Amino acid sequence: MSRFLLPVCALLWGGVLAATSPADVDRAANAVAVNLNGVIRPCPSPFQLLGTANRRCVAADGSSTLTRQLLSVSGLNLYGGWRSDDDPAYVYNWIQMPSGYVKVMVAPFPNRPGSTLVFLDVTASSAVTAPAFRRTLRLSTPRMNGADVVALQNRLMDVSKVARGAGGDGWFGPVTEANVIAFQSTNGLAPSGVVDRATWTKLFSSTARFFDPKLAKAIAERNKVAK
């Protein structure tokens, strides 16, 4: 019997997007099946061990590359570009649904050459243990800095799906301000660039919504020109 091992990206697959309902996973699976002329079926081993009990699997004909391309032009509201951590045959993304984002992974169907498996599941709550709000943070001269600024920067990177790298530098500069404005604009807050208690609480909550880092970059460039 051949062995089929999931790559690291599948085992560590997660996210910080807004949590979804099981009903939206069903809706997303139906939409994927219709677009691919695929079949909703029980998840095969080892995908039965991945994710939650709300997981759904869709079997489709064709390679994983073709399946990914078809989903990209299907009209489904994808989060952005497809991602792969360690094996380009396994790619993942998110589909925006009414309650949040549904995880979607495209992978070769185990032991079935020429077929692809689309795996869908709920997105876990993005809540984190919020550091205590200690002071209002803003762009100033001299620059504000400290552990709370590092926490702010790291959380902004997480919510915007930007790799942390070495993490925040701890200094509240124009780039941090631009990211705060982008976050506030996307999350129904006044886009002031000032991190007050309301912004801090929203940022570290499970309802913090993704904001496009490209928007933050555009804001930073605009502010630079304005000055």
mmCIF file of C-alpha atoms in Angstrom:
data_model
loop_
_atom_site.group_PDB
_atom_site.id
_atom_site.type_symbol
_atom_site.label_atom_id
_atom_site.label_comp_id
_atom_site.label_asym_id
_atom_site.label_seq_id
_atom_site.Cartn_x
_atom_site.Cartn_y
_atom_site.Cartn_z
ATOM 1 C CA MET A 1 0.000 0.000 0.000
ATOM 2 C CA SER A 2 1.439 3.370 -0.998
ATOM 3 C CA ARG A 3 1.908 6.024 1.623
ATOM 4 C CA PHE A 4 0.531 9.503 1.143
ATOM 5 C CA LEU A 5 1.908 12.229 3.372
ATOM 6 C CA LEU A 6 0.549 15.727 3.673
ATOM 7 C CA PRO A 7 3.115 18.500 3.210
ATOM 8 C CA VAL A 8 4.014 20.909 5.958
ATOM 9 C CA CYS A 9 1.761 23.633 4.507
ATOM 10 C CA ALA A 10 -1.292 21.414 4.983
ATOM 11 C CA LEU A 11 -0.424 20.457 8.532
ATOM 12 C CA LEU A 12 0.274 24.034 9.574
ATOM 13 C CA TRP A 13 -2.425 25.601 7.436
ATOM 14 C CA GLY A 14 -4.180 28.323 9.386
ATOM 15 C CA GLY A 15 -4.968 31.996 9.310
ATOM 16 C CA VAL A 16 -6.044 35.080 11.175
ATOM 17 C CA LEU A 17 -9.109 35.823 9.127
ATOM 18 C CA ALA A 18 -12.595 36.196 10.568
ATOM 19 C CA ALA A 19 -14.143 32.943 11.750
ATOM 20 C CA THR A 20 -16.746 31.271 9.525
ATOM 21 C CA SER A 21 -19.847 29.185 10.122
ATOM 22 C CA PRO A 22 -20.180 25.501 9.090
ATOM 23 C CA ALA A 23 -23.098 26.507 6.846
ATOM 24 C CA ASP A 24 -20.783 28.709 4.817
ATOM 25 C CA VAL A 25 -18.380 25.794 4.369
ATOM 26 C CA ASP A 26 -21.270 23.837 2.835
ATOM 27 C CA ARG A 27 -22.140 26.759 0.571
ATOM 28 C CA ALA A 28 -18.531 27.154 -0.517
ATOM 29 C CA ALA A 29 -18.198 23.422 -1.221
ATOM 30 C CA ASN A 30 -21.334 23.521 -3.367
ATOM 31 C CA ALA A 31 -20.026 26.535 -5.283
ATOM 32 C CA VAL A 32 -16.672 24.827 -5.877
ATOM 33 C CA ALA A 33 -18.367 21.615 -7.041
ATOM 34 C CA VAL A 34 -20.591 23.507 -9.476
ATOM 35 C CA ASN A 35 -17.684 25.505 -10.919
ATOM 36 C CA LEU A 36 -15.466 22.436 -11.365
ATOM 37 C CA ASN A 37 -18.231 19.976 -12.281
ATOM 38 C CA GLY A 38 -16.849 18.103 -9.295
ATOM 39 C CA VAL A 39 -18.297 15.781 -6.686
ATOM 40 C CA ILE A 40 -18.734 16.517 -2.980
ATOM 41 C CA ARG A 41 -17.588 13.390 -1.182
ATOM 42 C CA PRO A 42 -16.197 12.180 2.144
ATOM 43 C CA CYS A 43 -12.638 13.344 2.664
ATOM 44 C CA PRO A 44 -10.137 10.566 1.965
ATOM 45 C CA SER A 45 -7.307 9.594 4.280
ATOM 46 C CA PRO A 46 -5.185 11.446 5.409
ATOM 47 C CA PHE A 47 -7.386 14.526 4.932
ATOM 48 C CA GLN A 48 -9.783 13.048 7.492
ATOM 49 C CA LEU A 49 -7.217 14.038 10.110
ATOM 50 C CA LEU A 50 -6.894 17.619 8.892
ATOM 51 C CA GLY A 51 -8.925 20.558 10.166
ATOM 52 C CA THR A 52 -12.253 20.244 11.946
ATOM 53 C CA ALA A 53 -15.358 18.064 11.751
ATOM 54 C CA ASN A 54 -16.864 20.732 9.479
ATOM 55 C CA ARG A 55 -14.410 19.914 6.671
ATOM 56 C CA ARG A 56 -15.744 19.238 3.167
ATOM 57 C CA CYS A 57 -13.992 17.698 0.171
ATOM 58 C CA VAL A 58 -14.679 18.047 -3.544
ATOM 59 C CA ALA A 59 -13.161 15.648 -6.089
ATOM 60 C CA ALA A 60 -12.451 17.060 -9.542
ATOM 61 C CA ASP A 61 -10.915 15.789 -12.764
ATOM 62 C CA GLY A 62 -7.662 17.320 -13.941
ATOM 63 C CA SER A 63 -4.442 18.445 -12.343
ATOM 64 C CA SER A 64 -4.181 20.631 -9.273
ATOM 65 C CA THR A 65 -2.767 23.384 -11.492
ATOM 66 C CA LEU A 66 -5.816 23.292 -13.769
ATOM 67 C CA THR A 67 -8.153 23.217 -10.768
ATOM 68 C CA ARG A 68 -6.452 26.232 -9.219
ATOM 69 C CA GLN A 69 -6.702 28.135 -12.504
ATOM 70 C CA LEU A 70 -10.396 27.297 -12.869
ATOM 71 C CA LEU A 71 -11.139 28.451 -9.332
ATOM 72 C CA SER A 72 -9.253 31.694 -9.961
ATOM 73 C CA VAL A 73 -11.610 32.592 -12.828
ATOM 74 C CA SER A 74 -14.743 31.073 -11.287
ATOM 75 C CA GLY A 75 -16.128 34.246 -9.780
ATOM 76 C CA LEU A 76 -15.625 32.977 -6.222
ATOM 77 C CA ASN A 77 -14.528 35.799 -3.949
ATOM 78 C CA LEU A 78 -10.981 34.649 -3.236
ATOM 79 C CA TYR A 79 -8.849 36.365 -0.609
ATOM 80 C CA GLY A 80 -6.030 37.015 -3.055
ATOM 81 C CA GLY A 81 -3.309 34.994 -4.734
ATOM 82 C CA TRP A 82 -2.798 31.314 -4.065
ATOM 83 C CA ARG A 83 -0.103 30.392 -1.552
ATOM 84 C CA SER A 84 2.227 27.446 -1.091
ATOM 85 C CA ASP A 85 4.679 26.957 1.743
ATOM 86 C CA ASP A 86 6.728 23.946 0.743
ATOM 87 C CA ASP A 87 5.187 22.038 -2.182
ATOM 88 C CA PRO A 88 3.722 23.869 -5.208
ATOM 89 C CA ALA A 89 1.323 20.963 -5.805
ATOM 90 C CA TYR A 90 -0.462 21.983 -2.580
ATOM 91 C CA VAL A 91 -1.837 25.503 -2.663
ATOM 92 C CA TYR A 92 -4.252 27.265 -0.362
ATOM 93 C CA ASN A 93 -6.426 30.336 -0.218
ATOM 94 C CA TRP A 94 -9.623 31.592 1.401
ATOM 95 C CA ILE A 95 -13.103 32.187 -0.032
ATOM 96 C CA GLN A 96 -15.022 35.131 1.375
ATOM 97 C CA MET A 97 -18.498 34.143 2.555
ATOM 98 C CA PRO A 98 -21.201 36.047 4.488
ATOM 99 C CA SER A 99 -19.873 35.018 7.916
ATOM 100 C CA GLY A 100 -16.169 35.308 7.107
ATOM 101 C CA TYR A 101 -13.596 33.303 5.188
ATOM 102 C CA VAL A 102 -13.637 29.595 4.320
ATOM 103 C CA LYS A 103 -10.253 27.906 3.989
ATOM 104 C CA VAL A 104 -9.707 26.174 0.644
ATOM 105 C CA MET A 105 -6.779 23.943 -0.314
ATOM 106 C CA VAL A 106 -6.130 22.352 -3.707
ATOM 107 C CA ALA A 107 -4.090 19.149 -3.659
ATOM 108 C CA PRO A 108 -3.508 15.997 -5.715
ATOM 109 C CA PHE A 109 -6.136 13.355 -4.939
ATOM 110 C CA PRO A 110 -4.405 10.597 -2.908
ATOM 111 C CA ASN A 111 -3.586 7.560 -5.056
ATOM 112 C CA ARG A 112 -5.729 8.788 -7.930
ATOM 113 C CA PRO A 113 -3.484 10.195 -10.690
ATOM 114 C CA GLY A 114 -5.079 12.874 -12.833
ATOM 115 C CA SER A 115 -7.584 13.895 -10.156
ATOM 116 C CA THR A 116 -7.579 16.744 -7.681
ATOM 117 C CA LEU A 117 -9.017 17.201 -4.211
ATOM 118 C CA VAL A 118 -10.364 20.539 -3.025
ATOM 119 C CA PHE A 119 -10.439 20.656 0.772
ATOM 120 C CA LEU A 120 -12.571 23.261 2.562
ATOM 121 C CA ASP A 121 -12.965 24.022 6.247
ATOM 122 C CA VAL A 122 -13.954 26.706 8.713
ATOM 123 C CA THR A 123 -11.483 29.394 9.653
ATOM 124 C CA ALA A 124 -10.787 29.415 13.370
ATOM 125 C CA SER A 125 -11.330 32.518 15.433
ATOM 126 C CA SER A 126 -8.561 35.046 14.987
ATOM 127 C CA ALA A 127 -8.746 36.246 18.573
ATOM 128 C CA VAL A 128 -5.483 36.603 20.427
ATOM 129 C CA THR A 129 -4.709 37.501 23.991
ATOM 130 C CA ALA A 130 -4.654 41.266 23.762
ATOM 131 C CA PRO A 131 -1.942 43.112 25.640
ATOM 132 C CA ALA A 132 -3.370 45.674 28.017
ATOM 133 C CA PHE A 133 -4.069 49.063 26.463
ATOM 134 C CA ARG A 134 -1.700 51.429 28.251
ATOM 135 C CA ARG A 135 -1.588 54.614 26.205
ATOM 136 C CA THR A 136 -2.743 56.236 22.977
ATOM 137 C CA LEU A 137 -0.236 55.644 20.181
ATOM 138 C CA ARG A 138 0.334 58.095 17.321
ATOM 139 C CA LEU A 139 2.956 59.496 14.990
ATOM 140 C CA SER A 140 4.919 62.082 16.939
ATOM 141 C CA THR A 141 8.290 63.764 17.359
ATOM 142 C CA PRO A 142 10.196 62.202 18.989
ATOM 143 C CA ARG A 143 8.866 58.827 17.847
ATOM 144 C CA MET A 144 6.902 56.743 20.343
ATOM 145 C CA ASN A 145 8.440 53.353 21.019
ATOM 146 C CA GLY A 146 8.138 50.381 23.328
ATOM 147 C CA ALA A 147 6.716 46.898 23.770
ATOM 148 C CA ASP A 148 3.177 48.079 23.027
ATOM 149 C CA VAL A 149 4.326 49.439 19.657
ATOM 150 C CA VAL A 150 5.952 46.080 18.866
ATOM 151 C CA ALA A 151 2.695 44.296 19.765
ATOM 152 C CA LEU A 152 0.766 46.731 17.575
ATOM 153 C CA GLN A 153 3.091 46.253 14.599
ATOM 154 C CA ASN A 154 3.081 42.459 14.869
ATOM 155 C CA ARG A 155 -0.706 42.304 15.073
ATOM 156 C CA LEU A 156 -1.048 44.620 12.072
ATOM 157 C CA MET A 157 1.222 42.277 10.105
ATOM 158 C CA ASP A 158 -0.820 39.259 11.183
ATOM 159 C CA VAL A 159 -4.148 40.810 10.245
ATOM 160 C CA SER A 160 -2.844 41.967 6.847
ATOM 161 C CA LYS A 161 -1.237 38.553 6.224
ATOM 162 C CA VAL A 162 2.268 39.980 5.951
ATOM 163 C CA ALA A 163 5.104 37.753 7.127
ATOM 164 C CA ARG A 164 6.520 39.092 10.368
ATOM 165 C CA GLY A 165 10.136 38.383 9.585
ATOM 166 C CA ALA A 166 12.005 39.685 12.610
ATOM 167 C CA GLY A 167 8.853 41.397 13.859
ATOM 168 C CA GLY A 168 8.114 45.040 14.517
ATOM 169 C CA ASP A 169 10.953 47.433 15.251
ATOM 170 C CA GLY A 170 9.088 49.070 18.133
ATOM 171 C CA TRP A 171 9.072 52.590 16.704
ATOM 172 C CA PHE A 172 5.801 54.253 15.664
ATOM 173 C CA GLY A 173 6.746 55.805 12.322
ATOM 174 C CA PRO A 174 4.926 56.771 9.097
ATOM 175 C CA VAL A 175 4.641 53.156 7.894
ATOM 176 C CA THR A 176 3.011 52.064 11.143
ATOM 177 C CA GLU A 177 0.649 55.035 10.955
ATOM 178 C CA ALA A 178 -0.317 54.121 7.377
ATOM 179 C CA ASN A 179 -1.081 50.544 8.401
ATOM 180 C CA VAL A 180 -3.212 51.785 11.285
ATOM 181 C CA ILE A 181 -5.179 54.020 8.894
ATOM 182 C CA ALA A 182 -5.685 51.113 6.473
ATOM 183 C CA PHE A 183 -6.885 48.896 9.313
ATOM 184 C CA GLN A 184 -9.236 51.559 10.658
ATOM 185 C CA SER A 185 -10.679 52.241 7.198
ATOM 186 C CA THR A 186 -11.428 48.551 6.662
ATOM 187 C CA ASN A 187 -12.871 47.991 10.123
ATOM 188 C CA GLY A 188 -15.376 50.816 10.414
ATOM 189 C CA LEU A 189 -13.211 53.078 12.556
ATOM 190 C CA ALA A 190 -12.313 56.709 11.978
ATOM 191 C CA PRO A 191 -9.133 56.613 9.820
ATOM 192 C CA SER A 192 -7.105 58.882 12.077
ATOM 193 C CA GLY A 193 -3.915 56.848 12.333
ATOM 194 C CA VAL A 194 -4.189 57.227 16.099
ATOM 195 C CA VAL A 195 -4.388 54.020 18.125
ATOM 196 C CA ASP A 196 -6.915 54.745 20.839
ATOM 197 C CA ARG A 197 -8.586 52.149 23.046
ATOM 198 C CA ALA A 198 -11.293 51.397 20.447
ATOM 199 C CA THR A 199 -8.729 50.731 17.716
ATOM 200 C CA TRP A 200 -6.573 48.618 20.029
ATOM 201 C CA THR A 201 -9.544 46.523 21.169
ATOM 202 C CA LYS A 202 -10.781 45.949 17.614
ATOM 203 C CA LEU A 203 -7.320 45.067 16.319
ATOM 204 C CA PHE A 204 -6.812 42.320 18.893
ATOM 205 C CA SER A 205 -10.359 40.939 18.628
ATOM 206 C CA SER A 206 -11.645 37.920 16.701
ATOM 207 C CA THR A 207 -13.630 40.282 14.460
ATOM 208 C CA ALA A 208 -10.570 42.171 13.191
ATOM 209 C CA ARG A 209 -10.950 42.205 9.412
ATOM 210 C CA PHE A 210 -8.146 41.774 6.919
ATOM 211 C CA PHE A 211 -6.844 44.937 5.318
ATOM 212 C CA ASP A 212 -4.821 45.050 2.127
ATOM 213 C CA PRO A 213 -1.158 45.906 2.800
ATOM 214 C CA LYS A 214 -1.109 47.565 -0.628
ATOM 215 C CA LEU A 215 -3.614 50.080 0.711
ATOM 216 C CA ALA A 216 -1.278 50.856 3.613
ATOM 217 C CA LYS A 217 1.623 51.313 1.197
ATOM 218 C CA ALA A 218 -0.436 53.698 -0.937
ATOM 219 C CA ILE A 219 -1.400 55.706 2.151
ATOM 220 C CA ALA A 220 2.245 55.949 3.220
ATOM 221 C CA GLU A 221 3.260 57.168 -0.248
ATOM 222 C CA ARG A 222 0.422 59.686 -0.314
ATOM 223 C CA ASN A 223 1.366 61.062 3.089
ATOM 224 C CA LYS A 224 5.013 61.314 2.049
ATOM 225 C CA VAL A 225 4.083 63.398 -1.003
ATOM 226 C CA ALA A 226 1.747 65.573 1.058
ATOM 227 C CA LYS A 227 4.600 66.480 3.379
#
